[in-house]
Amino acid sequence: MKRVQLSVLVVLLLTGSAFARDRDVLYQLSSMAALKAGAYDGMKPYGYVKERGDFGIGTFENIDGEMIELDGQVYQVRTDGQVYTPADSTLSCYATVTFLDEQAVAQIDEPMTYEELMAFLDRVVATNVPNAIRIEGDFEHVKTRSVPAQEKPYPPLDDVVAKQVVFELTHVTGTAVGFRFPAFMNGVQAAGYHLHFLTADRKAGGHLLDFRLTKGRVIIDETPRFLMELPP
Ligand code: ZN
């Protein structure tokens, strides 16, 4: 009798573990609408966010710069242009992450502008689900930005973005990290592409504004399931 109960317990534990490790869940902390309204209070530490994905984008408590999570490592690009590796206890007020798999790969052998590459992706990805997008390659030009940390009372996001610091990078190798969100997710997210960038030497990056890709490869991973935690 005791043995039967034990085996039931084991099955339940395995089921729970399998659910927690669903690699095709898009995990969303807060929402774009909340961020736009100025909800910059820290919600969850990045140690917690990293358990829900090894790939993604976001920002920090007080909207202190741009977050890139690449291969399970969280990077912070502040307005001084420096790239930091914050402790797991550092709080996030907004993040979108998933576990990245190479579901589809596109090789890019000729130069493409940002608009050309996004138009190409629009033709090849499923547009009714969120897609994780990783673009790694050599870039002739990359334009990024970061935003300055804020104090309470927090201003809305548009006022913060008006004070953004723009970085122009030329002839860099690096990775664009982000997502394409379907139109129906507008508000929860901004519909369309939201990408951040990090150089291969981990010395520059930020929220991606524009680029010209010389050559590279694009990894696409559909994330048909969605988990969201709302701000208090
Ligand atoms: Zn961004």
PDB file of C-alpha atoms and ligand atoms in Angstrom:
ATOM      1  CA  MET A   1       0.000   0.000   0.000  1.00  0.00           C
ATOM      2  CA  LYS A   2       2.758   2.370   0.973  1.00  0.00           C
ATOM      3  CA  ARG A   3       4.568   1.619  -2.299  1.00  0.00           C
ATOM      4  CA  VAL A   4       1.545   2.667  -4.404  1.00  0.00           C
ATOM      5  CA  GLN A   5       1.279   6.001  -2.666  1.00  0.00           C
ATOM      6  CA  LEU A   6       4.940   6.644  -3.295  1.00  0.00           C
ATOM      7  CA  SER A   7       4.635   6.002  -7.030  1.00  0.00           C
ATOM      8  CA  VAL A   8       1.669   8.414  -7.252  1.00  0.00           C
ATOM      9  CA  LEU A   9       3.764  11.068  -5.546  1.00  0.00           C
ATOM     10  CA  VAL A  10       6.606  10.537  -8.026  1.00  0.00           C
ATOM     11  CA  VAL A  11       4.250  10.943 -11.005  1.00  0.00           C
ATOM     12  CA  LEU A  12       2.875  14.196  -9.620  1.00  0.00           C
ATOM     13  CA  LEU A  13       6.339  15.606  -9.059  1.00  0.00           C
ATOM     14  CA  LEU A  14       7.404  14.723 -12.594  1.00  0.00           C
ATOM     15  CA  THR A  15       4.277  16.323 -14.063  1.00  0.00           C
ATOM     16  CA  GLY A  16       4.877  19.499 -12.079  1.00  0.00           C
ATOM     17  CA  SER A  17       8.484  19.619 -13.191  1.00  0.00           C
ATOM     18  CA  ALA A  18       7.586  19.079 -16.851  1.00  0.00           C
ATOM     19  CA  PHE A  19       5.115  21.969 -16.732  1.00  0.00           C
ATOM     20  CA  ALA A  20       7.633  24.321 -15.119  1.00  0.00           C
ATOM     21  CA  ARG A  21      10.111  23.509 -17.866  1.00  0.00           C
ATOM     22  CA  ASP A  22       7.777  24.157 -20.823  1.00  0.00           C
ATOM     23  CA  ARG A  23      10.266  25.867 -23.163  1.00  0.00           C
ATOM     24  CA  ASP A  24       7.601  27.443 -25.390  1.00  0.00           C
ATOM     25  CA  VAL A  25       6.040  29.706 -22.771  1.00  0.00           C
ATOM     26  CA  LEU A  26       6.452  33.432 -23.214  1.00  0.00           C
ATOM     27  CA  TYR A  27       6.862  34.812 -19.708  1.00  0.00           C
ATOM     28  CA  GLN A  28       5.823  38.447 -19.242  1.00  0.00           C
ATOM     29  CA  LEU A  29       6.487  40.521 -16.142  1.00  0.00           C
ATOM     30  CA  SER A  30       4.157  43.575 -16.077  1.00  0.00           C
ATOM     31  CA  SER A  31       2.857  44.999 -19.382  1.00  0.00           C
ATOM     32  CA  MET A  32       3.815  47.622 -21.935  1.00  0.00           C
ATOM     33  CA  ALA A  33       0.704  49.611 -20.969  1.00  0.00           C
ATOM     34  CA  ALA A  34       1.824  49.662 -17.300  1.00  0.00           C
ATOM     35  CA  LEU A  35       5.366  50.636 -18.320  1.00  0.00           C
ATOM     36  CA  LYS A  36       4.043  53.450 -20.520  1.00  0.00           C
ATOM     37  CA  ALA A  37       2.041  54.742 -17.542  1.00  0.00           C
ATOM     38  CA  GLY A  38       5.183  54.868 -15.374  1.00  0.00           C
ATOM     39  CA  ALA A  39       5.005  51.606 -13.349  1.00  0.00           C
ATOM     40  CA  TYR A  40       8.753  51.386 -12.620  1.00  0.00           C
ATOM     41  CA  ASP A  41       8.620  49.837  -9.128  1.00  0.00           C
ATOM     42  CA  GLY A  42      10.655  46.644  -8.878  1.00  0.00           C
ATOM     43  CA  MET A  43       8.422  43.556  -9.079  1.00  0.00           C
ATOM     44  CA  LYS A  44      10.636  40.467  -9.165  1.00  0.00           C
ATOM     45  CA  PRO A  45      14.393  39.852  -8.918  1.00  0.00           C
ATOM     46  CA  TYR A  46      16.213  38.816 -12.089  1.00  0.00           C
ATOM     47  CA  GLY A  47      17.123  35.514 -10.415  1.00  0.00           C
ATOM     48  CA  TYR A  48      13.379  34.732 -10.548  1.00  0.00           C
ATOM     49  CA  VAL A  49      13.018  35.975 -14.143  1.00  0.00           C
ATOM     50  CA  LYS A  50      15.987  33.835 -15.277  1.00  0.00           C
ATOM     51  CA  GLU A  51      14.218  30.693 -14.020  1.00  0.00           C
ATOM     52  CA  ARG A  52      11.471  31.470 -16.559  1.00  0.00           C
ATOM     53  CA  GLY A  53      13.687  31.964 -19.590  1.00  0.00           C
ATOM     54  CA  ASP A  54      17.274  32.182 -20.805  1.00  0.00           C
ATOM     55  CA  PHE A  55      16.554  34.731 -23.524  1.00  0.00           C
ATOM     56  CA  GLY A  56      14.760  38.053 -23.528  1.00  0.00           C
ATOM     57  CA  ILE A  57      14.517  41.769 -22.985  1.00  0.00           C
ATOM     58  CA  GLY A  58      13.311  44.185 -20.328  1.00  0.00           C
ATOM     59  CA  THR A  59      14.352  46.908 -17.946  1.00  0.00           C
ATOM     60  CA  PHE A  60      15.115  47.415 -14.265  1.00  0.00           C
ATOM     61  CA  GLU A  61      13.632  48.982 -11.149  1.00  0.00           C
ATOM     62  CA  ASN A  62      13.360  52.781 -11.692  1.00  0.00           C
ATOM     63  CA  ILE A  63      13.673  52.011 -15.464  1.00  0.00           C
ATOM     64  CA  ASP A  64      17.463  52.044 -15.005  1.00  0.00           C
ATOM     65  CA  GLY A  65      18.597  51.131 -18.518  1.00  0.00           C
ATOM     66  CA  GLU A  66      17.961  48.375 -21.041  1.00  0.00           C
ATOM     67  CA  MET A  67      18.028  44.652 -20.227  1.00  0.00           C
ATOM     68  CA  ILE A  68      19.315  41.924 -22.535  1.00  0.00           C
ATOM     69  CA  GLU A  69      19.208  38.297 -21.439  1.00  0.00           C
ATOM     70  CA  LEU A  70      21.394  36.177 -23.684  1.00  0.00           C
ATOM     71  CA  ASP A  71      22.253  32.507 -23.035  1.00  0.00           C
ATOM     72  CA  GLY A  72      20.975  32.841 -19.468  1.00  0.00           C
ATOM     73  CA  GLN A  73      23.106  35.868 -18.576  1.00  0.00           C
ATOM     74  CA  VAL A  74      21.418  39.199 -17.782  1.00  0.00           C
ATOM     75  CA  TYR A  75      23.105  42.367 -19.071  1.00  0.00           C
ATOM     76  CA  GLN A  76      22.263  45.988 -18.260  1.00  0.00           C
ATOM     77  CA  VAL A  77      23.070  48.851 -20.634  1.00  0.00           C
ATOM     78  CA  ARG A  78      22.900  52.202 -18.871  1.00  0.00           C
ATOM     79  CA  THR A  79      22.957  55.692 -20.388  1.00  0.00           C
ATOM     80  CA  ASP A  80      26.729  55.881 -19.787  1.00  0.00           C
ATOM     81  CA  GLY A  81      26.975  53.291 -22.588  1.00  0.00           C
ATOM     82  CA  GLN A  82      28.546  50.719 -20.278  1.00  0.00           C
ATOM     83  CA  VAL A  83      27.344  47.122 -20.035  1.00  0.00           C
ATOM     84  CA  TYR A  84      26.844  45.776 -16.520  1.00  0.00           C
ATOM     85  CA  THR A  85      26.083  42.268 -15.257  1.00  0.00           C
ATOM     86  CA  PRO A  86      23.654  42.906 -12.383  1.00  0.00           C
ATOM     87  CA  ALA A  87      23.262  40.555  -9.422  1.00  0.00           C
ATOM     88  CA  ASP A  88      20.350  38.089  -9.393  1.00  0.00           C
ATOM     89  CA  SER A  89      18.805  40.187  -6.584  1.00  0.00           C
ATOM     90  CA  THR A  90      18.450  43.196  -8.930  1.00  0.00           C
ATOM     91  CA  LEU A  91      14.753  43.923  -9.453  1.00  0.00           C
ATOM     92  CA  SER A  92      12.880  44.069 -12.732  1.00  0.00           C
ATOM     93  CA  CYS A  93       9.812  46.219 -13.361  1.00  0.00           C
ATOM     94  CA  TYR A  94       9.274  44.787 -16.845  1.00  0.00           C
ATOM     95  CA  ALA A  95      10.661  41.778 -18.687  1.00  0.00           C
ATOM     96  CA  THR A  96       9.768  39.337 -21.470  1.00  0.00           C
ATOM     97  CA  VAL A  97      11.692  36.047 -21.553  1.00  0.00           C
ATOM     98  CA  THR A  98      11.485  32.503 -22.880  1.00  0.00           C
ATOM     99  CA  PHE A  99      13.753  29.497 -23.393  1.00  0.00           C
ATOM    100  CA  LEU A 100      15.207  29.844 -26.873  1.00  0.00           C
ATOM    101  CA  ASP A 101      15.331  26.836 -29.202  1.00  0.00           C
ATOM    102  CA  GLU A 102      16.435  26.834 -32.837  1.00  0.00           C
ATOM    103  CA  GLN A 103      12.999  26.041 -34.233  1.00  0.00           C
ATOM    104  CA  ALA A 104      13.842  27.707 -37.542  1.00  0.00           C
ATOM    105  CA  VAL A 105      17.064  29.271 -38.804  1.00  0.00           C
ATOM    106  CA  ALA A 106      17.540  31.691 -41.700  1.00  0.00           C
ATOM    107  CA  GLN A 107      20.991  32.346 -43.117  1.00  0.00           C
ATOM    108  CA  ILE A 108      21.491  35.947 -44.279  1.00  0.00           C
ATOM    109  CA  ASP A 109      24.284  36.163 -46.868  1.00  0.00           C
ATOM    110  CA  GLU A 110      23.742  39.652 -48.232  1.00  0.00           C
ATOM    111  CA  PRO A 111      23.445  43.048 -46.527  1.00  0.00           C
ATOM    112  CA  MET A 112      19.997  43.913 -45.200  1.00  0.00           C
ATOM    113  CA  THR A 113      18.621  46.991 -43.501  1.00  0.00           C
ATOM    114  CA  TYR A 114      16.486  46.660 -40.390  1.00  0.00           C
ATOM    115  CA  GLU A 115      13.314  47.282 -42.442  1.00  0.00           C
ATOM    116  CA  GLU A 116      14.318  44.707 -45.076  1.00  0.00           C
ATOM    117  CA  LEU A 117      15.041  42.032 -42.475  1.00  0.00           C
ATOM    118  CA  MET A 118      11.796  42.685 -40.579  1.00  0.00           C
ATOM    119  CA  ALA A 119       9.836  42.547 -43.873  1.00  0.00           C
ATOM    120  CA  PHE A 120      11.568  39.225 -44.652  1.00  0.00           C
ATOM    121  CA  LEU A 121      10.704  37.849 -41.198  1.00  0.00           C
ATOM    122  CA  ASP A 122       7.082  38.990 -41.584  1.00  0.00           C
ATOM    123  CA  ARG A 123       6.870  36.648 -44.594  1.00  0.00           C
ATOM    124  CA  VAL A 124       8.349  33.587 -42.865  1.00  0.00           C
ATOM    125  CA  VAL A 125       7.094  33.627 -39.243  1.00  0.00           C
ATOM    126  CA  ALA A 126       3.686  32.639 -37.916  1.00  0.00           C
ATOM    127  CA  THR A 127       2.062  36.023 -37.291  1.00  0.00           C
ATOM    128  CA  ASN A 128      -0.654  34.804 -34.886  1.00  0.00           C
ATOM    129  CA  VAL A 129       1.774  33.786 -32.090  1.00  0.00           C
ATOM    130  CA  PRO A 130       4.680  35.588 -30.417  1.00  0.00           C
ATOM    131  CA  ASN A 131       8.069  34.657 -31.851  1.00  0.00           C
ATOM    132  CA  ALA A 132      11.438  34.902 -30.143  1.00  0.00           C
ATOM    133  CA  ILE A 133      13.962  36.351 -32.616  1.00  0.00           C
ATOM    134  CA  ARG A 134      17.743  36.132 -32.287  1.00  0.00           C
ATOM    135  CA  ILE A 135      19.863  37.781 -34.998  1.00  0.00           C
ATOM    136  CA  GLU A 136      23.594  37.114 -34.724  1.00  0.00           C
ATOM    137  CA  GLY A 137      26.078  38.477 -37.213  1.00  0.00           C
ATOM    138  CA  ASP A 138      28.300  41.242 -38.485  1.00  0.00           C
ATOM    139  CA  PHE A 139      26.733  44.662 -38.574  1.00  0.00           C
ATOM    140  CA  GLU A 140      27.964  47.618 -40.628  1.00  0.00           C
ATOM    141  CA  HIS A 141      25.976  49.951 -38.390  1.00  0.00           C
ATOM    142  CA  VAL A 142      23.839  49.617 -35.274  1.00  0.00           C
ATOM    143  CA  LYS A 143      21.886  52.387 -33.567  1.00  0.00           C
ATOM    144  CA  THR A 144      20.778  51.740 -29.981  1.00  0.00           C
ATOM    145  CA  ARG A 145      19.551  53.731 -27.023  1.00  0.00           C
ATOM    146  CA  SER A 146      19.245  53.567 -23.266  1.00  0.00           C
ATOM    147  CA  VAL A 147      17.051  55.494 -20.835  1.00  0.00           C
ATOM    148  CA  PRO A 148      18.040  57.235 -17.586  1.00  0.00           C
ATOM    149  CA  ALA A 149      16.941  55.904 -14.176  1.00  0.00           C
ATOM    150  CA  GLN A 150      13.971  57.799 -12.699  1.00  0.00           C
ATOM    151  CA  GLU A 151      12.874  58.943  -9.250  1.00  0.00           C
ATOM    152  CA  LYS A 152       9.344  59.103  -7.847  1.00  0.00           C
ATOM    153  CA  PRO A 153       6.898  60.466  -8.797  1.00  0.00           C
ATOM    154  CA  TYR A 154       7.639  58.477 -11.943  1.00  0.00           C
ATOM    155  CA  PRO A 155       6.990  60.249 -15.252  1.00  0.00           C
ATOM    156  CA  PRO A 156       5.293  58.336 -18.110  1.00  0.00           C
ATOM    157  CA  LEU A 157       7.522  56.369 -20.486  1.00  0.00           C
ATOM    158  CA  ASP A 158       7.263  58.904 -23.330  1.00  0.00           C
ATOM    159  CA  ASP A 159       8.877  61.550 -21.073  1.00  0.00           C
ATOM    160  CA  VAL A 160      11.696  59.135 -20.194  1.00  0.00           C
ATOM    161  CA  VAL A 161      12.278  58.157 -23.829  1.00  0.00           C
ATOM    162  CA  ALA A 162      12.507  61.893 -24.679  1.00  0.00           C
ATOM    163  CA  LYS A 163      15.674  61.865 -22.536  1.00  0.00           C
ATOM    164  CA  GLN A 164      17.120  58.728 -24.151  1.00  0.00           C
ATOM    165  CA  VAL A 165      20.835  58.536 -24.956  1.00  0.00           C
ATOM    166  CA  VAL A 166      21.574  57.199 -28.457  1.00  0.00           C
ATOM    167  CA  PHE A 167      24.628  55.098 -29.337  1.00  0.00           C
ATOM    168  CA  GLU A 168      25.957  54.680 -32.891  1.00  0.00           C
ATOM    169  CA  LEU A 169      28.036  51.533 -33.335  1.00  0.00           C
ATOM    170  CA  THR A 170      29.945  50.814 -36.562  1.00  0.00           C
ATOM    171  CA  HIS A 171      31.417  47.507 -37.784  1.00  0.00           C
ATOM    172  CA  VAL A 172      30.451  45.400 -34.808  1.00  0.00           C
ATOM    173  CA  THR A 173      29.771  41.725 -34.332  1.00  0.00           C
ATOM    174  CA  GLY A 174      26.863  41.092 -32.011  1.00  0.00           C
ATOM    175  CA  THR A 175      23.409  39.762 -31.339  1.00  0.00           C
ATOM    176  CA  ALA A 176      19.948  41.280 -31.527  1.00  0.00           C
ATOM    177  CA  VAL A 177      17.637  39.733 -28.924  1.00  0.00           C
ATOM    178  CA  GLY A 178      13.893  40.126 -28.859  1.00  0.00           C
ATOM    179  CA  PHE A 179      10.454  39.242 -30.107  1.00  0.00           C
ATOM    180  CA  ARG A 180       7.805  39.763 -32.722  1.00  0.00           C
ATOM    181  CA  PHE A 181       4.412  40.211 -31.067  1.00  0.00           C
ATOM    182  CA  PRO A 182       1.123  39.702 -32.918  1.00  0.00           C
ATOM    183  CA  ALA A 183      -1.231  42.647 -33.290  1.00  0.00           C
ATOM    184  CA  PHE A 184      -3.719  41.252 -30.754  1.00  0.00           C
ATOM    185  CA  MET A 185      -1.071  41.574 -27.993  1.00  0.00           C
ATOM    186  CA  ASN A 186      -0.861  45.366 -28.301  1.00  0.00           C
ATOM    187  CA  GLY A 187      -1.027  46.890 -24.823  1.00  0.00           C
ATOM    188  CA  VAL A 188       0.349  43.796 -23.147  1.00  0.00           C
ATOM    189  CA  GLN A 189       3.221  44.408 -25.554  1.00  0.00           C
ATOM    190  CA  ALA A 190       3.887  46.735 -28.438  1.00  0.00           C
ATOM    191  CA  ALA A 191       2.722  44.873 -31.563  1.00  0.00           C
ATOM    192  CA  GLY A 192       5.529  44.099 -33.995  1.00  0.00           C
ATOM    193  CA  TYR A 193       9.247  43.852 -33.317  1.00  0.00           C
ATOM    194  CA  HIS A 194      10.942  44.767 -30.036  1.00  0.00           C
ATOM    195  CA  LEU A 195      14.669  44.021 -30.142  1.00  0.00           C
ATOM    196  CA  HIS A 196      17.643  44.875 -27.960  1.00  0.00           C
ATOM    197  CA  PHE A 197      21.288  44.513 -28.978  1.00  0.00           C
ATOM    198  CA  LEU A 198      24.544  43.388 -27.394  1.00  0.00           C
ATOM    199  CA  THR A 199      27.992  43.347 -29.013  1.00  0.00           C
ATOM    200  CA  ALA A 200      29.966  40.076 -29.012  1.00  0.00           C
ATOM    201  CA  ASP A 201      32.582  41.652 -26.700  1.00  0.00           C
ATOM    202  CA  ARG A 202      29.732  42.588 -24.288  1.00  0.00           C
ATOM    203  CA  LYS A 203      30.869  46.229 -24.234  1.00  0.00           C
ATOM    204  CA  ALA A 204      27.950  48.029 -25.923  1.00  0.00           C
ATOM    205  CA  GLY A 205      24.284  47.614 -26.750  1.00  0.00           C
ATOM    206  CA  GLY A 206      20.835  48.829 -25.770  1.00  0.00           C
ATOM    207  CA  HIS A 207      17.296  49.056 -27.135  1.00  0.00           C
ATOM    208  CA  LEU A 208      17.646  48.585 -30.892  1.00  0.00           C
ATOM    209  CA  LEU A 209      16.595  51.541 -33.065  1.00  0.00           C
ATOM    210  CA  ASP A 210      18.173  50.636 -36.416  1.00  0.00           C
ATOM    211  CA  PHE A 211      20.858  48.523 -38.064  1.00  0.00           C
ATOM    212  CA  ARG A 212      22.440  47.413 -41.299  1.00  0.00           C
ATOM    213  CA  LEU A 213      23.331  43.736 -41.179  1.00  0.00           C
ATOM    214  CA  THR A 214      26.259  42.625 -43.360  1.00  0.00           C
ATOM    215  CA  LYS A 215      25.738  38.888 -42.874  1.00  0.00           C
ATOM    216  CA  GLY A 216      24.466  36.606 -40.192  1.00  0.00           C
ATOM    217  CA  ARG A 217      21.842  34.131 -39.115  1.00  0.00           C
ATOM    218  CA  VAL A 218      18.410  34.494 -37.605  1.00  0.00           C
ATOM    219  CA  ILE A 219      16.988  32.026 -35.089  1.00  0.00           C
ATOM    220  CA  ILE A 220      13.201  31.945 -34.773  1.00  0.00           C
ATOM    221  CA  ASP A 221      11.305  30.207 -31.981  1.00  0.00           C
ATOM    222  CA  GLU A 222       7.511  30.292 -31.707  1.00  0.00           C
ATOM    223  CA  THR A 223       6.192  30.707 -28.157  1.00  0.00           C
ATOM    224  CA  PRO A 224       2.497  29.748 -28.404  1.00  0.00           C
ATOM    225  CA  ARG A 225       1.887  29.737 -24.629  1.00  0.00           C
ATOM    226  CA  PHE A 226       1.826  32.851 -22.476  1.00  0.00           C
ATOM    227  CA  LEU A 227       2.222  33.561 -18.756  1.00  0.00           C
ATOM    228  CA  MET A 228       1.856  37.078 -17.401  1.00  0.00           C
ATOM    229  CA  GLU A 229       2.380  38.587 -13.940  1.00  0.00           C
ATOM    230  CA  LEU A 230       0.588  41.854 -13.395  1.00  0.00           C
ATOM    231  CA  PRO A 231       2.032  44.764 -11.395  1.00  0.00           C
ATOM    232  CA  PRO A 232       0.405  45.306  -7.960  1.00  0.00           C
TER     233      PRO A 232
HETATM  234 ZN    ZN B   1      13.320  48.023 -25.468  1.00  0.00          ZN
END
